[in-house]
């Protein structure tokens, strides 16, 4: 029996790291051209970090093609939002519009242009001039569902009154959500506003204990 090929380094964690992991998921996206050959050599190439549909029209998304953006993959949309990506305005226009409206509803305003929104998110997800992740101190009562936090040094999703640790093989068992105190939040503040304003990201049903983690990733 022939073993499947090992996964390539193109999966994204809630902290935004690009790793090689067998976990499948539901979305792809990009941060520009990050690869040389079949190796990822950069963390990002611009402030444009988007989450895309796995398929759109008849377009083909080539893996590691020279001069083409590096195709990245996300377990679910909550992971992509925590990593600092936002819905693509082309292949996911309704989601992009809903995201913007939700930010405006909760925050009172939203950057007019996509490039301004991207610049705002970029300042929130990493420390300028580095790849070091920015985390945000938020009171637990103000943390909406769909948010990722750091729990016991591990990313964990806040959902349905619980926190569910995330690993590179899927979601772990749920833990009680704290009712008070402070949370160390991974999801950028602009996206927190979207979640507070009613944007509802796709979440692997396994996070709610409904069935094993999703099977959406194409082999890469």
PDB file of C-alpha atoms in Angstrom, residues 29-128:
ATOM      1  CA  UNK A  29      -6.396  32.321   0.790  1.00  0.00           C
ATOM      2  CA  UNK A  30      -3.183  34.216   0.343  1.00  0.00           C
ATOM      3  CA  UNK A  31      -0.717  36.847   1.552  1.00  0.00           C
ATOM      4  CA  UNK A  32       1.114  37.270  -1.766  1.00  0.00           C
ATOM      5  CA  UNK A  33       4.050  35.305  -3.171  1.00  0.00           C
ATOM      6  CA  UNK A  34       5.713  33.555  -0.227  1.00  0.00           C
ATOM      7  CA  UNK A  35       7.374  30.565  -1.878  1.00  0.00           C
ATOM      8  CA  UNK A  36      10.493  29.679  -3.801  1.00  0.00           C
ATOM      9  CA  UNK A  37      10.128  26.358  -5.560  1.00  0.00           C
ATOM     10  CA  UNK A  38       7.899  24.350  -3.249  1.00  0.00           C
ATOM     11  CA  UNK A  39       9.212  25.920  -0.041  1.00  0.00           C
ATOM     12  CA  UNK A  40       7.607  28.800   1.844  1.00  0.00           C
ATOM     13  CA  UNK A  41      10.358  31.338   2.481  1.00  0.00           C
ATOM     14  CA  UNK A  42       8.379  34.397   3.640  1.00  0.00           C
ATOM     15  CA  UNK A  43       5.707  35.054   6.266  1.00  0.00           C
ATOM     16  CA  UNK A  44       3.830  37.605   4.156  1.00  0.00           C
ATOM     17  CA  UNK A  45       4.400  39.811   1.117  1.00  0.00           C
ATOM     18  CA  UNK A  46       1.885  42.616   1.751  1.00  0.00           C
ATOM     19  CA  UNK A  47      -0.894  43.809   4.046  1.00  0.00           C
ATOM     20  CA  UNK A  48      -3.465  42.031   1.863  1.00  0.00           C
ATOM     21  CA  UNK A  49      -4.403  38.870   3.776  1.00  0.00           C
ATOM     22  CA  UNK A  50      -7.614  37.317   2.445  1.00  0.00           C
ATOM     23  CA  UNK A  51      -9.733  34.196   2.873  1.00  0.00           C
ATOM     24  CA  UNK A  52     -11.106  32.708  -0.343  1.00  0.00           C
ATOM     25  CA  UNK A  53     -13.529  30.003  -1.436  1.00  0.00           C
ATOM     26  CA  UNK A  54     -11.910  26.699  -2.380  1.00  0.00           C
ATOM     27  CA  UNK A  55     -13.416  27.075  -5.852  1.00  0.00           C
ATOM     28  CA  UNK A  56     -14.677  30.088  -7.816  1.00  0.00           C
ATOM     29  CA  UNK A  57     -16.030  29.970 -11.367  1.00  0.00           C
ATOM     30  CA  UNK A  58     -13.608  27.831 -13.370  1.00  0.00           C
ATOM     31  CA  UNK A  59     -10.453  29.396 -11.963  1.00  0.00           C
ATOM     32  CA  UNK A  60      -7.520  27.152 -11.105  1.00  0.00           C
ATOM     33  CA  UNK A  61      -5.361  27.883  -8.084  1.00  0.00           C
ATOM     34  CA  UNK A  62      -1.938  26.384  -8.857  1.00  0.00           C
ATOM     35  CA  UNK A  63       0.246  25.212  -5.989  1.00  0.00           C
ATOM     36  CA  UNK A  64       3.694  26.815  -5.780  1.00  0.00           C
ATOM     37  CA  UNK A  65       3.647  28.173  -9.346  1.00  0.00           C
ATOM     38  CA  UNK A  66       6.440  30.714 -10.062  1.00  0.00           C
ATOM     39  CA  UNK A  67       5.154  34.286 -10.006  1.00  0.00           C
ATOM     40  CA  UNK A  68       1.768  33.246  -8.570  1.00  0.00           C
ATOM     41  CA  UNK A  69       0.586  33.937  -5.042  1.00  0.00           C
ATOM     42  CA  UNK A  70       1.120  31.145  -2.533  1.00  0.00           C
ATOM     43  CA  UNK A  71      -2.130  29.281  -1.890  1.00  0.00           C
ATOM     44  CA  UNK A  72      -2.718  28.857   1.856  1.00  0.00           C
ATOM     45  CA  UNK A  73      -5.368  26.742   3.587  1.00  0.00           C
ATOM     46  CA  UNK A  74      -7.470  27.184   6.753  1.00  0.00           C
ATOM     47  CA  UNK A  75      -9.223  24.597   8.908  1.00  0.00           C
ATOM     48  CA  UNK A  76     -12.320  26.798   9.199  1.00  0.00           C
ATOM     49  CA  UNK A  77     -13.203  30.470   8.859  1.00  0.00           C
ATOM     50  CA  UNK A  78     -12.777  31.199  12.564  1.00  0.00           C
ATOM     51  CA  UNK A  79      -9.133  30.086  12.225  1.00  0.00           C
ATOM     52  CA  UNK A  80      -8.606  32.346   9.205  1.00  0.00           C
ATOM     53  CA  UNK A  81     -10.102  35.357  10.984  1.00  0.00           C
ATOM     54  CA  UNK A  82      -7.936  34.758  14.061  1.00  0.00           C
ATOM     55  CA  UNK A  83      -4.863  34.514  11.834  1.00  0.00           C
ATOM     56  CA  UNK A  84      -5.670  38.029  10.624  1.00  0.00           C
ATOM     57  CA  UNK A  85      -7.308  37.332   7.266  1.00  0.00           C
ATOM     58  CA  UNK A  86     -10.621  38.815   6.100  1.00  0.00           C
ATOM     59  CA  UNK A  87     -13.147  37.629   3.472  1.00  0.00           C
ATOM     60  CA  UNK A  88     -12.087  38.120  -0.146  1.00  0.00           C
ATOM     61  CA  UNK A  89     -14.022  40.924  -1.874  1.00  0.00           C
ATOM     62  CA  UNK A  90     -13.971  39.048  -5.194  1.00  0.00           C
ATOM     63  CA  UNK A  91     -14.821  35.384  -4.699  1.00  0.00           C
ATOM     64  CA  UNK A  92     -16.680  36.027  -1.395  1.00  0.00           C
ATOM     65  CA  UNK A  93     -18.289  39.407  -2.046  1.00  0.00           C
ATOM     66  CA  UNK A  94     -21.401  38.800   0.125  1.00  0.00           C
ATOM     67  CA  UNK A  95     -19.221  37.716   3.068  1.00  0.00           C
ATOM     68  CA  UNK A  96     -16.903  40.705   2.570  1.00  0.00           C
ATOM     69  CA  UNK A  97     -19.898  43.071   2.554  1.00  0.00           C
ATOM     70  CA  UNK A  98     -21.382  41.400   5.640  1.00  0.00           C
ATOM     71  CA  UNK A  99     -18.015  41.658   7.419  1.00  0.00           C
ATOM     72  CA  UNK A 100     -17.733  45.383   6.671  1.00  0.00           C
ATOM     73  CA  UNK A 101     -21.303  46.080   7.755  1.00  0.00           C
ATOM     74  CA  UNK A 102     -20.785  44.165  10.991  1.00  0.00           C
ATOM     75  CA  UNK A 103     -17.614  46.132  11.770  1.00  0.00           C
ATOM     76  CA  UNK A 104     -19.458  49.396  11.152  1.00  0.00           C
ATOM     77  CA  UNK A 105     -22.408  48.267  13.273  1.00  0.00           C
ATOM     78  CA  UNK A 106     -20.233  47.505  16.292  1.00  0.00           C
ATOM     79  CA  UNK A 107     -17.430  50.060  15.916  1.00  0.00           C
ATOM     80  CA  UNK A 108     -19.391  52.941  14.418  1.00  0.00           C
ATOM     81  CA  UNK A 109     -17.234  53.159  11.292  1.00  0.00           C
ATOM     82  CA  UNK A 110     -15.222  51.032   8.869  1.00  0.00           C
ATOM     83  CA  UNK A 111     -12.381  52.070   6.537  1.00  0.00           C
ATOM     84  CA  UNK A 112     -13.869  53.130   3.193  1.00  0.00           C
ATOM     85  CA  UNK A 113     -11.378  51.318   0.986  1.00  0.00           C
ATOM     86  CA  UNK A 114     -10.309  47.680   1.204  1.00  0.00           C
ATOM     87  CA  UNK A 115      -6.652  48.734   1.259  1.00  0.00           C
ATOM     88  CA  UNK A 116      -7.324  50.891   4.328  1.00  0.00           C
ATOM     89  CA  UNK A 117      -9.113  48.016   6.036  1.00  0.00           C
ATOM     90  CA  UNK A 118      -6.138  45.780   5.257  1.00  0.00           C
ATOM     91  CA  UNK A 119      -3.699  48.341   6.666  1.00  0.00           C
ATOM     92  CA  UNK A 120      -5.752  48.562   9.868  1.00  0.00           C
ATOM     93  CA  UNK A 121      -5.829  44.780  10.266  1.00  0.00           C
ATOM     94  CA  UNK A 122      -2.098  44.586   9.560  1.00  0.00           C
ATOM     95  CA  UNK A 123      -1.273  46.868  12.503  1.00  0.00           C
ATOM     96  CA  UNK A 124      -3.471  44.694  14.735  1.00  0.00           C
ATOM     97  CA  UNK A 125      -2.100  41.250  13.861  1.00  0.00           C
ATOM     98  CA  UNK A 126       1.700  41.670  13.999  1.00  0.00           C
ATOM     99  CA  UNK A 127       4.190  44.075  15.526  1.00  0.00           C
ATOM    100  CA  UNK A 128       5.473  46.437  12.862  1.00  0.00           C
TER     101      UNK A 128
END
